[in-house]
Short mmCIF file of C-alpha atoms in Angstrom, two decimals:
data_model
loop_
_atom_site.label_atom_id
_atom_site.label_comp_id
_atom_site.label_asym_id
_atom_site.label_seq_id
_atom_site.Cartn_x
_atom_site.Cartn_y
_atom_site.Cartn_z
CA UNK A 607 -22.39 15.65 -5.39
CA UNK A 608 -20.78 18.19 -7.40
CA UNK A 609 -21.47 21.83 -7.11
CA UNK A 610 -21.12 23.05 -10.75
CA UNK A 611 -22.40 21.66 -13.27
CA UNK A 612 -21.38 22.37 -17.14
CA UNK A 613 -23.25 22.42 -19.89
CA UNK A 614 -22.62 21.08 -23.00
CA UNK A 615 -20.89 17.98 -21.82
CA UNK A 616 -18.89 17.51 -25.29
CA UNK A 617 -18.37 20.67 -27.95
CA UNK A 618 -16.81 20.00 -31.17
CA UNK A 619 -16.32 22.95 -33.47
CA UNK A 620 -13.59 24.04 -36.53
CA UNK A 621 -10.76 26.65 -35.65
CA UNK A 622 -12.00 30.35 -35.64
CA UNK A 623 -15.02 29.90 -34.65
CA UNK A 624 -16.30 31.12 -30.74
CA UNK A 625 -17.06 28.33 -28.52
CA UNK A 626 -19.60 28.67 -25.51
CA UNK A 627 -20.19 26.81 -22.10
CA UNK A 628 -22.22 27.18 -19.53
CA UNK A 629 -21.89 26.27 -15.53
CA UNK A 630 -25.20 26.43 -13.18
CA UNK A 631 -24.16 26.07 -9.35
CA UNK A 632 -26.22 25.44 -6.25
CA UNK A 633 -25.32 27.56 -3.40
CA UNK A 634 -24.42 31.24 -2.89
CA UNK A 635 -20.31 31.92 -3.91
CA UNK A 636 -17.57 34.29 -3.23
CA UNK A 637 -16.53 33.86 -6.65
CA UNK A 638 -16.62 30.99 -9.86
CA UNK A 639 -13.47 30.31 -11.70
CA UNK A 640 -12.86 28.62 -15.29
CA UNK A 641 -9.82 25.98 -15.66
CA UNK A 642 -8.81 24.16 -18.33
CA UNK A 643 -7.43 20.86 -18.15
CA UNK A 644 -4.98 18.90 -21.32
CA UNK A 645 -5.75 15.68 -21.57
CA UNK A 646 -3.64 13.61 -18.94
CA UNK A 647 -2.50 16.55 -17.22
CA UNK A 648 -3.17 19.03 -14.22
CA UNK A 649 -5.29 22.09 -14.54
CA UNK A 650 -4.85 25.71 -15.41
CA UNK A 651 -6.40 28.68 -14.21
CA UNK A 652 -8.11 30.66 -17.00
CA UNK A 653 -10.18 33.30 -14.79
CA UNK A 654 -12.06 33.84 -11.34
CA UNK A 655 -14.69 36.27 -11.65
CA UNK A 656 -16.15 37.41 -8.25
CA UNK A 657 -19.82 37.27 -7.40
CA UNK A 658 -20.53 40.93 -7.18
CA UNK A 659 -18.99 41.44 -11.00
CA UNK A 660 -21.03 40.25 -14.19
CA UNK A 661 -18.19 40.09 -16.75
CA UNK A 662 -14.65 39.64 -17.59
CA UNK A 663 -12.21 39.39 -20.43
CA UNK A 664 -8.98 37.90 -20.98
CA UNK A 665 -7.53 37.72 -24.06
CA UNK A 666 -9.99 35.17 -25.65
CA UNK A 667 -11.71 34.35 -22.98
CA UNK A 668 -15.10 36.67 -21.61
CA UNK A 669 -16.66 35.19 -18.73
CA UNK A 670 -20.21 36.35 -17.30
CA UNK A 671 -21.98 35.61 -14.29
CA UNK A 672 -25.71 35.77 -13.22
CA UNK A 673 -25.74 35.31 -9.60
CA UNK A 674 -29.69 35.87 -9.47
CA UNK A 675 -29.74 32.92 -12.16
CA UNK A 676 -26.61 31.00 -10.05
CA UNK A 677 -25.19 30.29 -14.10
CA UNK A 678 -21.89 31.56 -15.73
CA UNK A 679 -20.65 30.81 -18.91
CA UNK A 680 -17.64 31.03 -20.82
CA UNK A 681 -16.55 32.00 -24.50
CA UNK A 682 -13.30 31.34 -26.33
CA UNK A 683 -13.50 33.32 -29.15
CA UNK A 684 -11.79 32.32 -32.49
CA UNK A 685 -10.79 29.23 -31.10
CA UNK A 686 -7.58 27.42 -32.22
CA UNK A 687 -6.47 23.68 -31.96
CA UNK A 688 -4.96 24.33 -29.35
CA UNK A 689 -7.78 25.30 -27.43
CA UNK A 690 -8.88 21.38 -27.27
CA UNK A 691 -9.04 20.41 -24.13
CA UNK A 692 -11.58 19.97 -20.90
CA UNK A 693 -13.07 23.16 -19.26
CA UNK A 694 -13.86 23.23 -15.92
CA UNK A 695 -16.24 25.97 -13.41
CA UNK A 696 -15.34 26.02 -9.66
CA UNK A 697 -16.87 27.60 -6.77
CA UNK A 698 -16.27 29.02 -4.23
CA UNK A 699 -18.81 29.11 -1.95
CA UNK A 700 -19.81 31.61 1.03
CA UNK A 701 -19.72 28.73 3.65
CA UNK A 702 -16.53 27.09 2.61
CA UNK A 703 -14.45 30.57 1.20
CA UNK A 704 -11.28 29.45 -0.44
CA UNK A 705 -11.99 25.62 -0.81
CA UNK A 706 -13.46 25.13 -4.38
CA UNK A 707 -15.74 22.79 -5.46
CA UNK A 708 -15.64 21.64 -9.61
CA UNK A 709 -18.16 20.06 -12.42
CA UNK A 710 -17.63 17.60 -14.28
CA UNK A 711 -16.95 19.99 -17.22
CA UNK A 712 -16.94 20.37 -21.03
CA UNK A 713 -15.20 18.54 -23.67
CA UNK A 714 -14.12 20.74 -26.57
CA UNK A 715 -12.28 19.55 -29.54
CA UNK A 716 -10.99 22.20 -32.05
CA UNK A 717 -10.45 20.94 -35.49
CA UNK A 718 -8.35 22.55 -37.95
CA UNK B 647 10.28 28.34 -7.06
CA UNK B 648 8.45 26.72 -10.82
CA UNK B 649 4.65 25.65 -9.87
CA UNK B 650 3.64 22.75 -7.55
CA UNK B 651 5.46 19.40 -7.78
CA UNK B 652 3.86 16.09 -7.49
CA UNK B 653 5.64 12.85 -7.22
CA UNK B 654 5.43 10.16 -8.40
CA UNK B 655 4.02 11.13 -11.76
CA UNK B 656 2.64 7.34 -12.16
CA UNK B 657 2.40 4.59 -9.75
CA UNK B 658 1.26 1.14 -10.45
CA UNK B 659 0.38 -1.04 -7.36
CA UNK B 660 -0.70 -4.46 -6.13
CA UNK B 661 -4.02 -4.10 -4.37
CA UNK B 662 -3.41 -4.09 -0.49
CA UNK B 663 0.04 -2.52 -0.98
CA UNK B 664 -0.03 0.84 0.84
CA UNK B 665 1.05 4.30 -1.60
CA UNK B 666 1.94 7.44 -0.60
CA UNK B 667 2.42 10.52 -2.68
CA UNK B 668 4.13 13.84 -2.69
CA UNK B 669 3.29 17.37 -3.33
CA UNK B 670 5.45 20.39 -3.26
CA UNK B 671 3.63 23.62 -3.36
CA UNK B 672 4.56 27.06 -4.62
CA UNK B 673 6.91 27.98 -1.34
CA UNK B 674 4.82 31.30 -0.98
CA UNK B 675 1.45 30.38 -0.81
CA UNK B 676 -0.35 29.42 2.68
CA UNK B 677 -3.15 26.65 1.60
CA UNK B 678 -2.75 23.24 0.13
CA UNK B 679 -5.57 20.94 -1.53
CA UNK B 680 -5.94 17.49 -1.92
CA UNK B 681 -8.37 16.16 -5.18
CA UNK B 682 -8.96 13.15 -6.59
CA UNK B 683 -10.07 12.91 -10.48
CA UNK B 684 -11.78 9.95 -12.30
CA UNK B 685 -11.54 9.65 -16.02
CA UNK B 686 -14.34 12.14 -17.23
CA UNK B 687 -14.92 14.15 -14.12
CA UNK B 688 -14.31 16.93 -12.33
CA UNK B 689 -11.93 16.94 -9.50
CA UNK B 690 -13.31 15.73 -6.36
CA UNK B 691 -12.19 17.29 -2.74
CA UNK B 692 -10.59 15.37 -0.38
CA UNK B 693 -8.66 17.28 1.85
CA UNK B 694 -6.55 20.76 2.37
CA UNK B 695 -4.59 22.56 4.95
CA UNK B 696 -3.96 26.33 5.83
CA UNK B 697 0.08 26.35 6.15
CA UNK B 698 0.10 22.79 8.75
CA UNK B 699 -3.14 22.68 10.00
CA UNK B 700 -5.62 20.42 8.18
CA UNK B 701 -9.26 22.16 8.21
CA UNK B 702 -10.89 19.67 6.36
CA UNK B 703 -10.60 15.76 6.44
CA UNK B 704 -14.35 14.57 6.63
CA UNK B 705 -14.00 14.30 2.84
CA UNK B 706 -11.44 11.33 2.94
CA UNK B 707 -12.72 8.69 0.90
CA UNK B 708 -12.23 6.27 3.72
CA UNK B 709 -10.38 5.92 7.22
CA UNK B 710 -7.19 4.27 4.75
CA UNK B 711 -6.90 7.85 2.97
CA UNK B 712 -4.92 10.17 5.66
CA UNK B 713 -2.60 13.47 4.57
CA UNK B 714 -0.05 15.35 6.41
CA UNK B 715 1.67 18.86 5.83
CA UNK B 716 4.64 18.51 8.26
CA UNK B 717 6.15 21.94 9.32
CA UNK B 718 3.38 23.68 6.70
CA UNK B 719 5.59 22.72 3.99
CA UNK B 720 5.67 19.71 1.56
CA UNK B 721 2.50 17.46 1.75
CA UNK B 722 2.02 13.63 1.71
CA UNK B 723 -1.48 11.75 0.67
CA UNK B 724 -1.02 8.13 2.23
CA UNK B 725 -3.64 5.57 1.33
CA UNK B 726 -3.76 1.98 3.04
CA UNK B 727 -4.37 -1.12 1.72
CA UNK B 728 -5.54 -0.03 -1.34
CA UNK B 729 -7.93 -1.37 -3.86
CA UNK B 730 -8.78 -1.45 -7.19
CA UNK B 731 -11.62 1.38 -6.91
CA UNK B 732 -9.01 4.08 -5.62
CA UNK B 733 -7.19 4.07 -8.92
CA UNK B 734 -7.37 7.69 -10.34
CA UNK B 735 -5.63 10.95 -10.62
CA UNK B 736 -4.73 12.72 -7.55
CA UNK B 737 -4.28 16.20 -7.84
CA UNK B 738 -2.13 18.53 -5.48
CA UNK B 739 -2.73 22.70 -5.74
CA UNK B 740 -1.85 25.18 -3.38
CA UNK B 741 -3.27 29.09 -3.28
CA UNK B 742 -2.38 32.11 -1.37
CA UNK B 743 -5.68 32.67 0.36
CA UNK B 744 -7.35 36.33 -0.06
CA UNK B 745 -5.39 36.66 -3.04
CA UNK B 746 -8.05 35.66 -4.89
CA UNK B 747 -5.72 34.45 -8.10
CA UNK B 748 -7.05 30.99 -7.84
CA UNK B 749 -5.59 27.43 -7.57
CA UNK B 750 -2.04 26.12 -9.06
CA UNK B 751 -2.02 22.62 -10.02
CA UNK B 752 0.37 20.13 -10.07
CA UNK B 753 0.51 17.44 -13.16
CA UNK B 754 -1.42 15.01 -10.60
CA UNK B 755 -0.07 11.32 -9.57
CA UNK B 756 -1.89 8.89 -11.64
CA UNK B 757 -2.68 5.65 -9.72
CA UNK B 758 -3.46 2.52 -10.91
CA UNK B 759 -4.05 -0.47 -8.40
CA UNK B 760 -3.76 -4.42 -10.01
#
């Protein structure tokens, strides 16, 4: 069983506009992270946000977290083609710290 | 010192060969993970180590999956005998734990068993 799980399961949306996913976990974490993931390929780390912060920014990307609602989600704001690609939440949890465990993640396809 | 390594990048086998794959971390970090990804989702934990000690196995698929980190170095994911339901992705990262900068991936060893 996974821990995370994202929400939608496919996005499909036009260049400059924001896209937004969510991630709803089980069990209490140290902190959630975002990666991306190219078709075929490994994945990247886009942010870790810890559990006692409720936002973060970086570049594009703004990442909150609601511990009391065990949800996070993710925006990519004017999104570019280039953007396409799978997203991913990971925890990591308070009785496994540094091990994380990942959804099944979101599907986004930027069109131009 | 340019990311984590995996190799081979694809490896076609006969079922009931044996495999084994490669993964070369980032030299400075102290933990290495083992996943295993299926087309449309999300890695799935098999196994990791904290420099050569292996903390984790219970999450081997089966007694034919076994990993090593000799010397806390390189790692190998060995699986025996395979079959046609082990063919996926298998993803190698490594970390610096209580960094807290998250995970670096490798490109993953894409198995396919005929």
């Amino acid at each position: 069983s996974q821990q995370g799980e994202e929400d939608p399961q496919a996005l499909s949306i036009q260049e400059g506009e924001n896209a937004t996913m969510n991630c709803s976990y089980k069990t209490s974490i140290n902190n959630l992270q975002w990666y991306r993931q190219n078709s075929g390929r490994g994945l990247v780390h886009l942010i870790l946000i810890r559990s006692n912060e409720r936002e973060k920014h970086s570049g594009r990307l703004r990442v909150t977290l609601d511990t009391s609602k065990k949800s996070s989600s993710l925006l990519i704001t004017a999104s570019r083609a280039a953007d396409t690609a799978s997203y991913f939440c990971a925890t990591d949890t308070t009785d496994s710290w540094g091990k994380l465990q990942f959804g099944a993640g979101t599907q986004v396809v930027v069109t131009p | 010192d340019t990311g984590v390594s995996q190799d081979p990048r694809h490896k076609i086998t006969k079922r009931g060969q044996n495999v084994t794959f490669r993964c070369d971390p980032i030299s400075e970090h102290n933990r290495l993970y083992w996943y295993r990804q299926t087309l449309g989702q999300g890695p799935e934990f098999l196994t990791y180590f904290q420099n050569e000690a292996q903390l984790e196995k219970s999450r081997l698929l089966s007694d034919r999956f076994s990993a090593e980190r000799p010397k806390g170095s390189f790692s190998t994911l060995e699986i025996q005998r395979t079959e046609q339901g082990d063919s996926a992705m298998y993803l190698c990262a490594s970390s610096f734990l209580g960094q807290g900068s998250g995970y670096t991936f490798g490109s993953g060893t894409r198995l396919t068993v005929v």
